[in-house]
mmCIF file of C-alpha atoms in Angstrom:
data_model
loop_
_atom_site.group_PDB
_atom_site.id
_atom_site.type_symbol
_atom_site.label_atom_id
_atom_site.label_comp_id
_atom_site.label_asym_id
_atom_site.label_seq_id
_atom_site.Cartn_x
_atom_site.Cartn_y
_atom_site.Cartn_z
ATOM 1 C CA MET U 1 0.163 0.073 -0.164
ATOM 2 C CA PRO U 2 1.802 3.995 -0.716
ATOM 3 C CA SER U 3 2.529 5.316 2.217
ATOM 4 C CA HIS U 4 0.709 8.434 3.491
ATOM 5 C CA SER U 5 1.413 11.880 3.963
ATOM 6 C CA SER U 6 2.227 12.631 7.370
ATOM 7 C CA SER U 7 -0.818 14.560 8.003
ATOM 8 C CA ALA U 8 -3.429 11.525 7.212
ATOM 9 C CA ALA U 9 -0.897 8.795 8.928
ATOM 10 C CA LEU U 10 -2.669 9.069 12.158
ATOM 11 C CA ALA U 11 -6.125 8.479 11.118
ATOM 12 C CA GLY U 12 -4.104 5.841 8.225
ATOM 13 C CA LEU U 13 -6.077 7.812 5.214
ATOM 14 C CA PRO U 14 -4.108 8.894 1.751
ATOM 15 C CA VAL U 15 -4.300 12.360 1.290
ATOM 16 C CA THR U 16 -6.136 12.320 -2.734
ATOM 17 C CA PHE U 17 -5.618 16.262 -3.010
ATOM 18 C CA ASP U 18 -3.758 19.170 -1.734
ATOM 19 C CA ARG U 19 -4.014 23.385 -2.503
ATOM 20 C CA ALA U 20 -4.066 26.913 -1.857
ATOM 21 C CA ILE U 21 -7.979 27.912 -2.340
ATOM 22 C CA PRO U 22 -6.847 30.514 -4.951
ATOM 23 C CA PRO U 23 -9.050 33.265 -5.122
ATOM 24 C CA ASP U 24 -11.465 31.931 -8.414
ATOM 25 C CA TRP U 25 -13.037 29.457 -5.891
ATOM 26 C CA THR U 26 -14.338 31.742 -3.285
ATOM 27 C CA ASP U 27 -17.823 33.485 -3.472
ATOM 28 C CA TYR U 28 -18.589 36.980 -2.287
ATOM 29 C CA ASN U 29 -17.964 36.167 0.735
ATOM 30 C CA GLY U 30 -14.418 35.108 0.270
ATOM 31 C CA HIS U 31 -15.564 31.591 1.542
ATOM 32 C CA MET U 32 -14.653 28.384 -0.932
ATOM 33 C CA ASN U 33 -17.612 28.136 -3.208
ATOM 34 C CA GLU U 34 -19.535 24.236 -3.621
ATOM 35 C CA LEU U 35 -18.253 23.686 -6.608
ATOM 36 C CA HIS U 36 -15.048 23.329 -5.528
ATOM 37 C CA TYR U 37 -15.593 21.233 -2.917
ATOM 38 C CA MET U 38 -17.040 19.341 -5.481
ATOM 39 C CA GLU U 39 -13.739 19.801 -7.404
ATOM 40 C CA ALA U 40 -11.386 19.168 -4.395
ATOM 41 C CA ALA U 41 -13.497 16.032 -4.530
ATOM 42 C CA ALA U 42 -13.140 15.059 -8.168
ATOM 43 C CA ARG U 43 -9.520 15.105 -8.188
ATOM 44 C CA ALA U 44 -9.538 13.534 -5.133
ATOM 45 C CA ASN U 45 -11.312 10.456 -7.136
ATOM 46 C CA ASP U 46 -9.145 11.245 -10.125
ATOM 47 C CA ARG U 47 -5.746 10.086 -7.716
ATOM 48 C CA PHE U 48 -7.720 7.269 -6.357
ATOM 49 C CA MET U 49 -8.298 5.567 -9.277
ATOM 50 C CA GLU U 50 -4.335 6.222 -9.743
ATOM 51 C CA MET U 51 -3.410 5.103 -7.583
ATOM 52 C CA ILE U 52 -5.563 1.455 -7.430
ATOM 53 C CA GLY U 53 -3.995 2.131 -11.480
ATOM 54 C CA ALA U 54 -7.878 2.877 -12.567
ATOM 55 C CA ASP U 55 -5.317 5.364 -14.156
ATOM 56 C CA ALA U 56 -4.990 6.484 -18.176
ATOM 57 C CA ALA U 57 -3.687 3.705 -19.659
ATOM 58 C CA TYR U 58 -6.622 1.420 -17.580
ATOM 59 C CA VAL U 59 -9.030 3.931 -19.500
ATOM 60 C CA ALA U 60 -7.185 4.059 -22.803
ATOM 61 C CA ALA U 61 -7.940 0.272 -22.343
ATOM 62 C CA GLY U 62 -11.586 0.170 -22.106
ATOM 63 C CA ARG U 63 -12.169 0.641 -18.319
ATOM 64 C CA SER U 64 -12.787 2.990 -16.058
ATOM 65 C CA TYR U 65 -14.612 4.163 -12.446
ATOM 66 C CA PHE U 66 -17.869 6.643 -12.943
ATOM 67 C CA THR U 67 -19.911 8.478 -10.196
ATOM 68 C CA ALA U 68 -22.912 7.445 -9.851
ATOM 69 C CA GLU U 69 -23.839 10.028 -6.915
ATOM 70 C CA ASN U 70 -22.227 12.221 -4.365
ATOM 71 C CA HIS U 71 -23.227 13.706 -1.218
ATOM 72 C CA VAL U 72 -21.736 17.209 0.465
ATOM 73 C CA CYS U 73 -21.701 18.283 3.760
ATOM 74 C CA TYR U 74 -20.374 21.537 4.688
ATOM 75 C CA LEU U 75 -19.175 21.645 8.260
ATOM 76 C CA ARG U 76 -16.792 24.599 8.675
ATOM 77 C CA GLU U 77 -15.830 27.513 6.167
ATOM 78 C CA MET U 78 -12.964 27.773 4.725
ATOM 79 C CA HIS U 79 -11.545 30.838 2.741
ATOM 80 C CA GLY U 80 -9.128 32.073 -0.243
ATOM 81 C CA GLY U 81 -5.346 31.538 0.274
ATOM 82 C CA GLU U 82 -6.332 29.078 3.173
ATOM 83 C CA ARG U 83 -4.834 25.417 2.411
ATOM 84 C CA LEU U 84 -6.784 22.496 1.958
ATOM 85 C CA GLN U 85 -5.992 18.169 2.090
ATOM 86 C CA VAL U 86 -8.414 16.084 1.407
ATOM 87 C CA THR U 87 -8.159 12.592 2.921
ATOM 88 C CA THR U 88 -10.179 9.190 1.363
ATOM 89 C CA GLN U 89 -11.256 6.640 2.876
ATOM 90 C CA VAL U 90 -12.957 3.715 1.164
ATOM 91 C CA LEU U 91 -16.459 2.616 2.410
ATOM 92 C CA VAL U 92 -16.538 -0.363 0.526
ATOM 93 C CA GLY U 93 -14.671 -1.206 -3.010
ATOM 94 C CA GLU U 94 -15.590 -4.562 -4.029
ATOM 95 C CA GLY U 95 -17.060 -6.264 -7.133
ATOM 96 C CA LYS U 96 -18.817 -2.804 -9.242
ATOM 97 C CA LYS U 97 -19.367 -0.467 -6.774
ATOM 98 C CA MET U 98 -16.322 1.573 -5.050
ATOM 99 C CA LEU U 99 -17.759 3.740 -2.537
ATOM 100 C CA LEU U 100 -14.939 6.583 -1.179
ATOM 101 C CA PHE U 101 -15.792 8.808 1.885
ATOM 102 C CA HIS U 102 -13.513 12.543 1.466
ATOM 103 C CA ARG U 103 -12.796 14.708 4.278
ATOM 104 C CA VAL U 104 -11.623 18.076 2.859
ATOM 105 C CA LEU U 105 -9.420 19.976 6.105
ATOM 106 C CA ASN U 106 -8.033 23.327 6.462
ATOM 107 C CA ALA U 107 -4.634 23.281 7.685
ATOM 108 C CA ALA U 108 -5.332 22.977 11.878
ATOM 109 C CA GLY U 109 -6.661 18.980 10.592
ATOM 110 C CA GLU U 110 -10.505 19.919 11.413
ATOM 111 C CA THR U 111 -12.870 18.505 8.961
ATOM 112 C CA CYS U 112 -14.491 21.331 7.220
ATOM 113 C CA ALA U 113 -16.575 19.346 4.510
ATOM 114 C CA THR U 114 -16.950 15.598 3.138
ATOM 115 C CA VAL U 115 -18.063 14.266 0.481
ATOM 116 C CA GLU U 116 -19.128 11.219 -0.092
ATOM 117 C CA SER U 117 -18.844 8.968 -3.629
ATOM 118 C CA MET U 118 -20.261 6.577 -5.122
ATOM 119 C CA GLN U 119 -18.395 5.556 -8.119
ATOM 120 C CA LEU U 120 -19.871 2.302 -10.158
ATOM 121 C CA HIS U 121 -16.563 0.365 -12.738
ATOM 122 C CA VAL U 122 -17.916 0.183 -16.271
ATOM 123 C CA ASP U 123 -16.543 -0.898 -19.348
ATOM 124 C CA LEU U 124 -16.292 1.928 -21.756
ATOM 125 C CA ALA U 125 -17.038 0.709 -24.947
ATOM 126 C CA THR U 126 -20.846 -1.229 -23.701
ATOM 127 C CA ARG U 127 -21.298 2.301 -21.313
ATOM 128 C CA LYS U 128 -22.461 -0.869 -18.542
ATOM 129 C CA THR U 129 -21.196 -1.533 -15.173
ATOM 130 C CA CYS U 130 -18.810 -4.332 -15.482
ATOM 131 C CA PRO U 131 -16.449 -6.219 -12.743
ATOM 132 C CA PRO U 132 -12.802 -4.076 -12.737
ATOM 133 C CA ASP U 133 -9.665 -6.020 -13.757
ATOM 134 C CA ASP U 134 -7.771 -8.089 -11.292
ATOM 135 C CA ALA U 135 -5.186 -5.768 -10.043
ATOM 136 C CA VAL U 136 -8.048 -3.113 -10.336
ATOM 137 C CA ALA U 137 -9.987 -5.731 -8.043
ATOM 138 C CA GLU U 138 -6.720 -6.840 -6.051
ATOM 139 C CA ARG U 139 -5.529 -3.322 -4.912
ATOM 140 C CA LEU U 140 -9.085 -1.617 -3.921
ATOM 141 C CA GLY U 141 -9.801 -4.953 -1.903
ATOM 142 C CA ALA U 142 -6.658 -3.791 -0.115
ATOM 143 C CA TRP U 143 -6.854 -0.810 0.796
ATOM 144 C CA ALA U 144 -11.097 -1.398 1.247
ATOM 145 C CA ALA U 145 -9.408 -4.194 4.007
ATOM 146 C CA ALA U 146 -7.270 -1.508 5.387
ATOM 147 C CA HIS U 147 -9.742 1.022 5.823
ATOM 148 C CA SER U 148 -12.269 -1.941 7.164
ATOM 149 C CA ALA U 149 -10.942 -0.993 10.725
ATOM 150 C CA LEU U 150 -11.521 2.891 10.796
ATOM 151 C CA PRO U 151 -14.019 3.660 12.384
ATOM 152 C CA ARG U 152 -17.203 4.191 9.873
ATOM 153 C CA PRO U 153 -17.632 8.180 8.928
ATOM 154 C CA GLU U 154 -20.653 10.046 11.030
ATOM 155 C CA GLN U 155 -21.480 11.366 8.118
ATOM 156 C CA ALA U 156 -21.587 8.191 5.879
ATOM 157 C CA GLY U 157 -24.590 7.332 4.576
ATOM 158 C CA ARG U 158 -26.679 10.474 5.671
ATOM 159 C CA GLY U 159 -29.348 11.985 3.499
ATOM 160 C CA ILE U 160 -30.412 15.697 3.194
ATOM 161 C CA GLY U 161 -31.698 17.104 6.044
ATOM 162 C CA ALA U 162 -31.072 13.820 8.342
ATOM 163 C CA PRO U 163 -29.790 14.278 11.841
ATOM 164 C CA ARG U 164 -25.869 15.530 13.283
#
């Protein structure tokens, strides 16, 4: 399994996106705009796919993961210029399904938002779901097994308006 950055090592989660919030990611209040929480999560999805071998070469060979559903929960404000990191926890990684739970953290390590992202593995020729190649399935399974010992995130599976 790949090594983790020091800020995520304590939780055992890989950092899948890291950057300072640029001014054009902010709204009229100086807060990071909701669009860019999804952008950060989408980039974290892409990085995690690379980590399990579902990279550009895999896509060129005709297989990929497609996003089926996302759920974003905003917990704290983030402002332009702040550094953000996204960590990724695998909640489900078997068969055609990959359910990722991203935490958007500020420089203090506080969770400012969460994004739960359901991905389905797809054959690009037929546009239908199918099992991933063995090597990708093995890598995803290893992450899922490692993360199965972690507590289930409080926000996981939470619907809009559900009590916190």
